[in-house]
Short mmCIF file of C-alpha atoms and ligand atoms in Angstrom, two decimals:
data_model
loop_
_atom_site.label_atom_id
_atom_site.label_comp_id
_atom_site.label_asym_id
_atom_site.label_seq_id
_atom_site.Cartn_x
_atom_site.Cartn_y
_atom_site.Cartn_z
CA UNK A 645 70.55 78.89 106.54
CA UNK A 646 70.14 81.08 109.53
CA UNK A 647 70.91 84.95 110.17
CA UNK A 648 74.92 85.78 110.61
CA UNK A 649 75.15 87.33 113.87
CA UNK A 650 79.40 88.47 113.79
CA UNK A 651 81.45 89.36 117.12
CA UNK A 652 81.74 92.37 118.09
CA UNK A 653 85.36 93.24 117.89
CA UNK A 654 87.79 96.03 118.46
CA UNK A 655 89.29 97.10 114.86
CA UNK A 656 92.67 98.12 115.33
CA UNK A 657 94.49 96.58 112.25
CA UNK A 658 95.13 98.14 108.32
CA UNK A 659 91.08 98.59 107.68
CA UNK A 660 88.51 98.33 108.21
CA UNK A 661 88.47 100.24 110.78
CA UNK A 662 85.70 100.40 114.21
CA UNK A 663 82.65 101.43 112.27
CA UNK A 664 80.30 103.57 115.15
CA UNK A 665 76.80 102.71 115.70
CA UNK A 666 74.94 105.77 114.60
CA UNK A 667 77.00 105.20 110.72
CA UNK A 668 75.14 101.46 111.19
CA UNK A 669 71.90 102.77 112.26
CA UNK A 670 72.12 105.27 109.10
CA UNK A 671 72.56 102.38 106.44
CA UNK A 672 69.66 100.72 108.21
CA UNK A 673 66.96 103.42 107.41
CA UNK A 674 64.45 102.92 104.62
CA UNK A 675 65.73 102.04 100.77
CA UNK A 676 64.79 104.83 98.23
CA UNK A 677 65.11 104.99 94.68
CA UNK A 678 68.87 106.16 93.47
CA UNK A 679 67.43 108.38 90.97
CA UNK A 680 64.64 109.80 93.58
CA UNK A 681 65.48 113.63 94.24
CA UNK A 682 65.72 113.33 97.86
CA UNK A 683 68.66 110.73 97.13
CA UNK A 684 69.87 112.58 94.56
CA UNK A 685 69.77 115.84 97.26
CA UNK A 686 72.03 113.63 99.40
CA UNK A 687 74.54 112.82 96.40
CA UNK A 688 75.36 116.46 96.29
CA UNK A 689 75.79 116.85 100.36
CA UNK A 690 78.21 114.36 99.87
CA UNK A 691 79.97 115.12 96.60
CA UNK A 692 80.74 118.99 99.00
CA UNK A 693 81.71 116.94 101.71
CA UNK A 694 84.23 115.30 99.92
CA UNK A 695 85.57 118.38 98.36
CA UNK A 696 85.94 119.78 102.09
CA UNK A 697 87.43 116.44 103.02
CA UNK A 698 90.12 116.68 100.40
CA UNK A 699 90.51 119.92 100.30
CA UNK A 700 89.66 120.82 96.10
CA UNK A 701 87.54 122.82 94.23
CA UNK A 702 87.94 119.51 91.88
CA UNK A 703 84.08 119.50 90.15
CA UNK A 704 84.47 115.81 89.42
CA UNK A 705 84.75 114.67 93.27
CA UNK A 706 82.44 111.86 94.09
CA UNK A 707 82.27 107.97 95.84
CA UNK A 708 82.92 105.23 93.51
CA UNK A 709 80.59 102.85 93.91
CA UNK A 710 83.23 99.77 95.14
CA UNK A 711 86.35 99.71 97.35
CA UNK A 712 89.47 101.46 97.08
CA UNK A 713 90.98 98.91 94.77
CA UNK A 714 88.32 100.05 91.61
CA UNK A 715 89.32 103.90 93.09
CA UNK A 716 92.79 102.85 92.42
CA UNK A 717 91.37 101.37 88.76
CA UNK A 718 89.48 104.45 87.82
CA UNK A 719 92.25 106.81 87.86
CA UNK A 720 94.62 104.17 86.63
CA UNK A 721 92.38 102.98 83.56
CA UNK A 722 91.68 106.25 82.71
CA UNK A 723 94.21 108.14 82.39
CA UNK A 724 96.48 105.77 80.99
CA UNK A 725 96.16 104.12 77.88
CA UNK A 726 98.78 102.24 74.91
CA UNK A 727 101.70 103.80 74.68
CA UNK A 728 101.75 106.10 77.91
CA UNK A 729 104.76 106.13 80.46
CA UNK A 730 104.11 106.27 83.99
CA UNK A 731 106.56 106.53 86.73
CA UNK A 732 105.53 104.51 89.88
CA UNK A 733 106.64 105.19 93.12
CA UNK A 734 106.77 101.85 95.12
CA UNK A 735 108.23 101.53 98.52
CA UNK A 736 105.11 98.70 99.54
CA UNK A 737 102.39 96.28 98.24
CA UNK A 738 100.41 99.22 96.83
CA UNK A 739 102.74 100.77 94.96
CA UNK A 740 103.28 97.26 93.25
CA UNK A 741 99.75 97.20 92.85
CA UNK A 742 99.80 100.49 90.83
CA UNK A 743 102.61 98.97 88.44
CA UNK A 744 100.26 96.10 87.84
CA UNK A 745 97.69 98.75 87.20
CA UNK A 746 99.58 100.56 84.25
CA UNK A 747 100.92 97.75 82.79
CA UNK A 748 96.87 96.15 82.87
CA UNK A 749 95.89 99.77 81.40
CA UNK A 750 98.39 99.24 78.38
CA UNK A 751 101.13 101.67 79.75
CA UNK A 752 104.79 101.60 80.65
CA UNK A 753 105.85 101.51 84.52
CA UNK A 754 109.23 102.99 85.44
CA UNK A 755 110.00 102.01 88.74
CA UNK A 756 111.87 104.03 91.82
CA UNK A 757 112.03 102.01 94.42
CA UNK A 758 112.79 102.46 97.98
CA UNK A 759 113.50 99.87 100.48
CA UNK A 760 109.85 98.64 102.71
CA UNK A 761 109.79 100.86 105.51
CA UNK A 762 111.61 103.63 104.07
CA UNK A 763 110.03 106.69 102.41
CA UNK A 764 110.68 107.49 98.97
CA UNK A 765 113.79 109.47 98.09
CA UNK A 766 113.30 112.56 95.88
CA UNK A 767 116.42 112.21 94.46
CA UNK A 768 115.63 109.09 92.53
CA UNK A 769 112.02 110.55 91.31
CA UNK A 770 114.14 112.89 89.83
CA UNK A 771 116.79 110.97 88.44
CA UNK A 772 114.28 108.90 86.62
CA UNK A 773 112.32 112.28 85.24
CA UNK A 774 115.31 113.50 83.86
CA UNK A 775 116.11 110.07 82.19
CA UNK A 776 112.55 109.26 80.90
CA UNK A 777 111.38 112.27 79.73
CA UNK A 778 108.54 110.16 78.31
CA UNK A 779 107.21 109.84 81.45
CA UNK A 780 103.61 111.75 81.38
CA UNK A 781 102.39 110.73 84.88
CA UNK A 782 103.91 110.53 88.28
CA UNK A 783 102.13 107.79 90.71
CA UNK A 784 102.90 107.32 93.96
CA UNK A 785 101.11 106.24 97.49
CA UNK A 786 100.35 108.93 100.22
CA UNK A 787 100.32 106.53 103.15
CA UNK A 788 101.71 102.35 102.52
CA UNK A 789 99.38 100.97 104.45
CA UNK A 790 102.08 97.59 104.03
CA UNK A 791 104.69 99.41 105.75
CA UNK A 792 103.21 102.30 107.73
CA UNK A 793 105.24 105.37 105.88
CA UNK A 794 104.07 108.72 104.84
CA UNK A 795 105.25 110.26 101.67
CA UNK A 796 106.17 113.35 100.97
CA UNK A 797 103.07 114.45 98.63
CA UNK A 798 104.13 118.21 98.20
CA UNK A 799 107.32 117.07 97.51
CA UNK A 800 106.74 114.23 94.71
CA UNK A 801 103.68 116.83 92.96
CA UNK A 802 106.10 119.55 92.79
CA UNK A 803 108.65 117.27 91.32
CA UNK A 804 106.07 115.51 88.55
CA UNK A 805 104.80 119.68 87.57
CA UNK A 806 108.31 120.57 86.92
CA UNK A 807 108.48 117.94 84.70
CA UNK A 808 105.05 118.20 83.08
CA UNK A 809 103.36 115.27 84.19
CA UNK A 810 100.11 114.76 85.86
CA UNK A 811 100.15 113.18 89.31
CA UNK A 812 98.03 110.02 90.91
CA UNK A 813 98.24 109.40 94.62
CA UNK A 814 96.86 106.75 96.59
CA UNK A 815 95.07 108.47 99.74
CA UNK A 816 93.05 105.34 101.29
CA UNK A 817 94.56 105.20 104.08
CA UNK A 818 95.96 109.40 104.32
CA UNK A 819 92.52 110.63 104.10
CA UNK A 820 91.44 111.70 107.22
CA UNK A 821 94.60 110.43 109.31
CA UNK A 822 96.81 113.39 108.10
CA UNK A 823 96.50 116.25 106.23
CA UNK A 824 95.33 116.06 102.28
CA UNK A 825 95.63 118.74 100.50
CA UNK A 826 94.94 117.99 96.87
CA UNK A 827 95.09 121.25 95.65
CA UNK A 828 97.37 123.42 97.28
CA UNK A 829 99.90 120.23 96.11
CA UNK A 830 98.31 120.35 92.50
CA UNK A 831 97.36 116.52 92.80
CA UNK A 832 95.63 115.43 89.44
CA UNK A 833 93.97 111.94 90.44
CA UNK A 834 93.11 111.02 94.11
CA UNK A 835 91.30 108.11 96.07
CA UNK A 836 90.67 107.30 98.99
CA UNK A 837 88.48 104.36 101.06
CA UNK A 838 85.58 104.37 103.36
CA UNK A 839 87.14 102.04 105.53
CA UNK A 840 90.19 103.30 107.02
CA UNK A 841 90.33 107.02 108.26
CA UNK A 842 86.41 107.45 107.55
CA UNK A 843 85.70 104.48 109.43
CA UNK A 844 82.23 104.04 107.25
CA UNK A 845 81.95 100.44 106.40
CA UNK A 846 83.98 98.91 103.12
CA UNK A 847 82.93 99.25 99.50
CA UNK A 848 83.08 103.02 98.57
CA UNK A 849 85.98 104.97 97.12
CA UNK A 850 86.03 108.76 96.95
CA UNK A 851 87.56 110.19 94.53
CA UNK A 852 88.75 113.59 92.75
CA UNK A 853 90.05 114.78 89.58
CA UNK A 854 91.40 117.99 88.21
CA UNK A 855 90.67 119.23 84.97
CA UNK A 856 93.80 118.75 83.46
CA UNK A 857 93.38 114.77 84.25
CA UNK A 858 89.90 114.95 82.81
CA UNK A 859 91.14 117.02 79.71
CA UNK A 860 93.62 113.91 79.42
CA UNK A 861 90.84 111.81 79.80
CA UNK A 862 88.57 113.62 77.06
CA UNK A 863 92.06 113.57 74.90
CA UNK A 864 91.84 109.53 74.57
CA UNK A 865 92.71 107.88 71.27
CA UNK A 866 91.05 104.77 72.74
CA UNK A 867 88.06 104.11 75.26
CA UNK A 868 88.78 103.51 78.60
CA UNK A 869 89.09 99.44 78.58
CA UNK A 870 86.42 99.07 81.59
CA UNK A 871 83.14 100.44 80.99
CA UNK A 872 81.92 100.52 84.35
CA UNK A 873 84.89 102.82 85.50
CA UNK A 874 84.96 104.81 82.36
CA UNK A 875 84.80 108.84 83.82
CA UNK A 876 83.11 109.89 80.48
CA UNK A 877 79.99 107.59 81.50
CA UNK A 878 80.02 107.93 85.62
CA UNK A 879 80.70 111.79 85.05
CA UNK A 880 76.70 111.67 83.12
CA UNK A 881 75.35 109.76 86.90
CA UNK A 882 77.58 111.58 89.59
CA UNK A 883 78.30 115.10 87.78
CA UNK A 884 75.08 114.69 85.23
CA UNK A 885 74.45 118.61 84.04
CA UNK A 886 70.65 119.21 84.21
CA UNK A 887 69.63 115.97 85.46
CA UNK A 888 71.59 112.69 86.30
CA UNK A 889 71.25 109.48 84.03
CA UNK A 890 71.12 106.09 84.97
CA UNK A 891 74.74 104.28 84.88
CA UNK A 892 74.82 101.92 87.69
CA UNK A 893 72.45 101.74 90.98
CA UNK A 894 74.39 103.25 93.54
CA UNK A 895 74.64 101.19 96.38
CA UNK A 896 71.75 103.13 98.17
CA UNK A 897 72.29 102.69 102.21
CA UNK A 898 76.08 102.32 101.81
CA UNK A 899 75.81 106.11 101.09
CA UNK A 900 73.56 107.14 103.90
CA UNK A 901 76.08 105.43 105.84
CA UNK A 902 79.20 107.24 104.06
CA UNK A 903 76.90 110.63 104.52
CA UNK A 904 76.77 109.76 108.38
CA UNK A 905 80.36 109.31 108.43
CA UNK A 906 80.90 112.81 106.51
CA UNK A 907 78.83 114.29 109.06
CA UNK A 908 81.00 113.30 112.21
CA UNK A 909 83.80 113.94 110.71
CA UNK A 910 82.60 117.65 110.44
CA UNK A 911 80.67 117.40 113.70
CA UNK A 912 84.36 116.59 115.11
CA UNK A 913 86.25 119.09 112.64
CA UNK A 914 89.07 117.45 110.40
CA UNK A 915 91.48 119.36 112.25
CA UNK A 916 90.47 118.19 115.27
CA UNK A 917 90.21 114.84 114.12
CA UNK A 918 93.66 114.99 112.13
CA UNK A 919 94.90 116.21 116.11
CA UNK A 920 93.39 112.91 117.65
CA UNK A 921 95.42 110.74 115.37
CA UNK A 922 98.48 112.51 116.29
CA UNK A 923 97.65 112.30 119.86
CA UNK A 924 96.54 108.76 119.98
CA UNK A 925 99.37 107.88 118.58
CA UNK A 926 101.95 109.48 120.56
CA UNK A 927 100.15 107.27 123.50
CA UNK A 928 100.35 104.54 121.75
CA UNK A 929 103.87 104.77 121.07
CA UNK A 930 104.93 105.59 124.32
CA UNK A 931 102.87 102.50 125.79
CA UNK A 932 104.53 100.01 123.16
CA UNK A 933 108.19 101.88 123.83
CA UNK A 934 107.56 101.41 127.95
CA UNK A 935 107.36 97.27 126.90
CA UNK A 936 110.55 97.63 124.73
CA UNK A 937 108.97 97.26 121.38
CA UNK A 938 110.51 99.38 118.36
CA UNK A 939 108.92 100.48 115.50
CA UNK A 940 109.92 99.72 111.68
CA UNK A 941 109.67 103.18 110.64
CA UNK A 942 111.56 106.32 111.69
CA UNK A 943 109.76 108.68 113.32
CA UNK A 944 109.34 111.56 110.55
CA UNK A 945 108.16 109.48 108.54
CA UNK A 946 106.01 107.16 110.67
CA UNK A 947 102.13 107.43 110.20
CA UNK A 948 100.16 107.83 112.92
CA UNK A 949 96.97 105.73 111.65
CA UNK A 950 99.39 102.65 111.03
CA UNK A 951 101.94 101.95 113.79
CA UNK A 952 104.76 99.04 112.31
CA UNK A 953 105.73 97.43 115.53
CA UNK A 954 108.72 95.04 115.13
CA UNK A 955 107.85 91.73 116.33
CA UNK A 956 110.72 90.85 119.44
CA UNK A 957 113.24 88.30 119.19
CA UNK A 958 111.76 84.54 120.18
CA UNK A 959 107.95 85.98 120.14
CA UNK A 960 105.73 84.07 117.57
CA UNK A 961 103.37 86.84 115.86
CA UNK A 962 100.49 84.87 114.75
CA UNK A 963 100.14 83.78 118.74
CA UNK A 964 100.10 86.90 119.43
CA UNK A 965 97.40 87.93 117.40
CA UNK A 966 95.25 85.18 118.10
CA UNK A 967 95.31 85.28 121.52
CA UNK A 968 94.03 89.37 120.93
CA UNK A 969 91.25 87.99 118.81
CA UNK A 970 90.13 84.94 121.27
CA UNK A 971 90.50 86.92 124.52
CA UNK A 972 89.93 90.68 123.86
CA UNK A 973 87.81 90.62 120.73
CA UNK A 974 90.91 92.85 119.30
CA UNK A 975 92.39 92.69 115.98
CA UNK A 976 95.75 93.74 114.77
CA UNK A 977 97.35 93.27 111.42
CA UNK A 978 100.12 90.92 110.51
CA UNK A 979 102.79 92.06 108.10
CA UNK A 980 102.93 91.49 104.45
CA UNK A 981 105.56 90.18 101.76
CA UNK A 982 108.86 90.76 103.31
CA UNK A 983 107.66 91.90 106.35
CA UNK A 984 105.26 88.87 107.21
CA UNK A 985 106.23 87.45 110.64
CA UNK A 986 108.58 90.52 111.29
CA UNK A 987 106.19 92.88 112.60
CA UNK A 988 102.38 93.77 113.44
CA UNK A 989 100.68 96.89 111.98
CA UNK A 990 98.37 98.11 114.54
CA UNK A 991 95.58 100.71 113.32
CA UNK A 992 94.75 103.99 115.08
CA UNK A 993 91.88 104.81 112.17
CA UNK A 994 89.20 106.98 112.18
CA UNK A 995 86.59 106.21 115.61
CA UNK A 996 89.33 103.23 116.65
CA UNK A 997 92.00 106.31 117.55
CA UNK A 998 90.67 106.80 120.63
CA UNK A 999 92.48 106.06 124.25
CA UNK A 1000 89.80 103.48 125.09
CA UNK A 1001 91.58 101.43 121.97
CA UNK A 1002 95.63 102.18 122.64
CA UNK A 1003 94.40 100.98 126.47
CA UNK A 1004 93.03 97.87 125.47
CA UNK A 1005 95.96 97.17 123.06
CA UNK A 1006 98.29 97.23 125.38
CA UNK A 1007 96.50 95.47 128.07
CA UNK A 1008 95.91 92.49 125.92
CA UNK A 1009 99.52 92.71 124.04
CA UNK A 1010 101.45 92.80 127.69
CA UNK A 1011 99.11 89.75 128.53
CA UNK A 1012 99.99 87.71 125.13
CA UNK A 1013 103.60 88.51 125.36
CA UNK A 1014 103.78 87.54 129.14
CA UNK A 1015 102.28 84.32 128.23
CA UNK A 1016 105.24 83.92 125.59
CA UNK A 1017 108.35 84.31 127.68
CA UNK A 1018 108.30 88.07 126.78
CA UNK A 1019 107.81 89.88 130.08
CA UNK A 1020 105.63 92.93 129.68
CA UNK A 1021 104.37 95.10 132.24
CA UNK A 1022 100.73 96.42 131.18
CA UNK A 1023 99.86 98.35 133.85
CA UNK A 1024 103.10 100.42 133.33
CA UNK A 1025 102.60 100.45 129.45
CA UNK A 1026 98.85 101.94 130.00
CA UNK A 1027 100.10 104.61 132.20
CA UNK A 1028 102.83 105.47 130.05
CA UNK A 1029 100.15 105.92 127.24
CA UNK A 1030 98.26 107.96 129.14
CA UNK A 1031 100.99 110.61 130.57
CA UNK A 1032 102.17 110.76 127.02
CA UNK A 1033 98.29 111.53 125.95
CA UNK A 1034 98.30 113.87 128.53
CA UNK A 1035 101.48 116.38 127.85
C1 LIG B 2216 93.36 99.38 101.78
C2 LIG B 2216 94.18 100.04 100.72
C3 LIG B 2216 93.87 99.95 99.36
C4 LIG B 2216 92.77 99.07 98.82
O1 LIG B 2216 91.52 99.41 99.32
P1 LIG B 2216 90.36 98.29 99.30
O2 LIG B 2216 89.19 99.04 99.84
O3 LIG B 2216 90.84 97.19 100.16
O4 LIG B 2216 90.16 97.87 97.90
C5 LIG B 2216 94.64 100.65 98.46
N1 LIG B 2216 95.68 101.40 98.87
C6 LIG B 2216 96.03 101.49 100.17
C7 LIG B 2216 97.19 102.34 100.56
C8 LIG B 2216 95.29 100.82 101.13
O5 LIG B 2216 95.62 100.89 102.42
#
C-alpha cells in the first residue's frame, strides 16, 4: 500500500461541503485522551456552541459521535417505541428515510405527502392530526436536501403543539444555511451534520433535545433497541453530572476539527453567515437564469444552500458533471429517485458559498454545455452573478 493523496476539488454538491484548511490543520494537532480534562474542557465549548448555533437553552445539546444518519437514529430510536404513532412529513428521500426509521423503531408512520419539489402543505398535516389523533409525534425535514425545499418549521411545530405531539426535524442541511430556531418554534428533537452548512469534515451529528422529549424518553416501557444511541447512556458521557463516564471514545480530532468549525462560524457571526448564503445565492441564480436554466423549486420556497437546476432539453447530465470533475476539479450533485437525470443540485454550503465558487460554476457549466450543443455564454453568466451580488 502507499499513502492516499485525494484531488483537491471544489465542493459544490449536497455535502460534504469545501472543508477550509485551518478546520484540517485543527484535526491534525496532537491526540489526547477523551476523558483527559483539557478534552473534556473542549466538550463543553462545544456543547455552548451548539446551543448558540441552534438557538436552545436545550441542556442535552451535544455531537453524536457518527453522521447525520445515526443523528436521524437517535431521535428516531428514542423516542419512539411499540405501539407509538408518528406522522411523517415526506416531500423527498429523507423524509422516506424517517418512515423507515419509525417503522425500524417499532412505531406507526402516517404519511402526508407532497409532490418532490414542492413544500409541504399545512393543510394536510392537519387533516391527518385531526384524523389520527393517535398520532404522538410530528416528523418532518427542515431543508430536503433531494429536492432543495425549505419547510415551514414554525408552521408544522405550531401545528404538532396544538395537537399535543412532540416534534422531530431534520436540520442537516438547515443548520447554518438559514435560520434555526429550535426554541422559539418549540422543536423537541433536532439534528444536524458537520458536513453541509458547518463545512467540518463528515462523521458528527449535533444534536438537541427538550425536556419534554427526554421526559418521553425516561417514560419508556422498553429500552431503546440500540445501545450505542440510547440517550439514557450517552446523556452519563456528554451531559455526565459531576464527572463524565466512559460510553464510547469520542472520535478525538474529529472534534477539534468540529470546535474549529464552531469557532469561524462565530468569528464570521451566524447572521452574517446566514446573509452570505442568501447573497451567494441570489448570484448564483442570476448567473444560471442569464444561461436560461430554471430551477425546480419556486422561489419562496427555494433554499439557498441547495440550488435544483433543471437539466435543459437534449443536455445529458452525467456529461455535464463529469466534464466539471475532469476539467475544473468541481463537483455538483446529480438528482435522486424521480428526479435522477432531470436536474443537478448544486451546493452553496458553509465556506463553498462564496463568489469565488458561483464564478467557477458557471465558468465551467457554460463551457460543458457549449460543448453539448447548449450555447452558454459564461462571461455574461459571471457578470450577471456578480451585479446581482452586488445590489
Ligand atoms: C445529508 C443528509 C442526511 C444524512 O446525513 P449523513 O451525514 O449523510 O448521514 C440526512 N438528512 C438530510 C436532509 C441530509 O441532507
Amino acid at each position: 500500500m502507499q499513502s492516499f493523496l485525494p484531488p483537491h476539488r471544489t465542493l459544490m454538491g449536497p455535502g460534504p461541503s469545501d472543508v477550509s484548511d485551518r478546520i484540517l490543520q485543527a484535526m491534525a494537532r496532537p491526540t489526547i485522551g477523551h476523558l483527559d480534562p483539557e478534552f473534556q474542557r473542549m466538550m463543553e465549548e462545544i456543547k455552548t456552541g451548539l446551543k448558540a448555533l441552534f438557538q436552545t437553552e436545550n441542556r442535552l445539546t451535544f455531537p453524536v459521535s457518527a453522521p447525520g444518519s445515526a443523528g436521524m437514529e437517535t431521535c428516531f430510536h428514542n423516542l419512539v417505541e411499540e405501539g407509538d404513532t408518528v406522522l411523517v412529513v415526506r416531500n423527498g428521500v429523507f423524509g422516506d428515510r424517517m418512515r423507515e426509521n419509525v417503522v425500524r423503531a417499532g412505531g406507526t408512520a402516517v404519511l402526508v405527502d407532497a409532490e418532490w419539489g414542492t413544500a409541504p402543505d399545512l393543510a394536510l398535516i392537519e387533516a391527518a392530526l385531526k384524523a389520527n389523533a393517535e398520532i404522538s409525534i410530528v416528523a418532518f425535514v427542515h431543508a430536503e436536501t433531494s429536492t432543495g425545499v425549505l419547510a415551514d418549521a414554525a408552521g408544522i411545530c405550531a401545528l404538532a403543539q396544538k395537537h399535543d405531539c412532540l416534534t422531530i426535524m431534520d436540520a442537516v442541511t438547515s443548520l447554518g444555511g438559514v435560520p434555526v430556531l429550535v426554541d422559539e418554534w418549540a422543536v423537541d428533537a433536532v439534528y444536524s451534520g458537520s458536513q453541509k452548512c458547518l463545512s467540518c469534515t463528515p462523521g458528527l451529528s449535533p444534536v438537541s433535545f427538550s425536556e419534554k422529549a427526554l421526559d418521553r424518553v425516561r417514560a419508556r416501557k422498553t429500552p431503546v433497541r440500540s445501545w450505542f444511541l440510547d440517550l439514557t447512556l450517552v446523556m452519563n458521557y456528554w451531559d455526565g453530572e459531576g464527572g463524565r463516564s466512559y460510553h464510547h471514545t469520542a472520535p478525538v480530532n474529529a472534534l477539534y476539527g468540529f470546535h474549529e468549525a464552531l469557532v469561524m462560524i462565530f468569528e464570521e457571526g451566524l447572521d452574517a453567515s446566514l446573509e452570505r448564503h442568501a447573497k451567494t445565492h441570489t448570484a448564483l441564480a442570476a448567473g444560471l437564469q442569464s444561461m436560461g436554466l430554471s430551477f425546480l423549486v419556486d422561489a419562496d420556497v427555494r433554499l439557498p444552500q441547495l440550488n435544483t437546476v433543471v437539466v435543459p432539453e437534449g443536455v445529458d447530465e452525467a456529461s455535464i458533471r463529469s466534464h466539471l470533475l475532469s476539467a475544473y476539479d468541481l463537483e455538483i450533485g446529480a438528482g435522486l429517485g424521480p428526479l435522477a437525470g432531470k436536474v443537478w443540485r448544486i451546493g452553496l454550503m458553509g465556506s463553498s458559498a462564496k463568489m469565488a465558487n458561483v464564478e467557477l460554476c458557471l465558468t465551467a457549466l457554460a463551457d460543458a454545455f457549449n460543448r453539448n450543443q447548449y450555447k452558454a455564454d459564461g462571461k455574461a453568466a459571471v457578470a450577471a452573478a456578480q451585479a446581482a451580488f452586488a445590489a
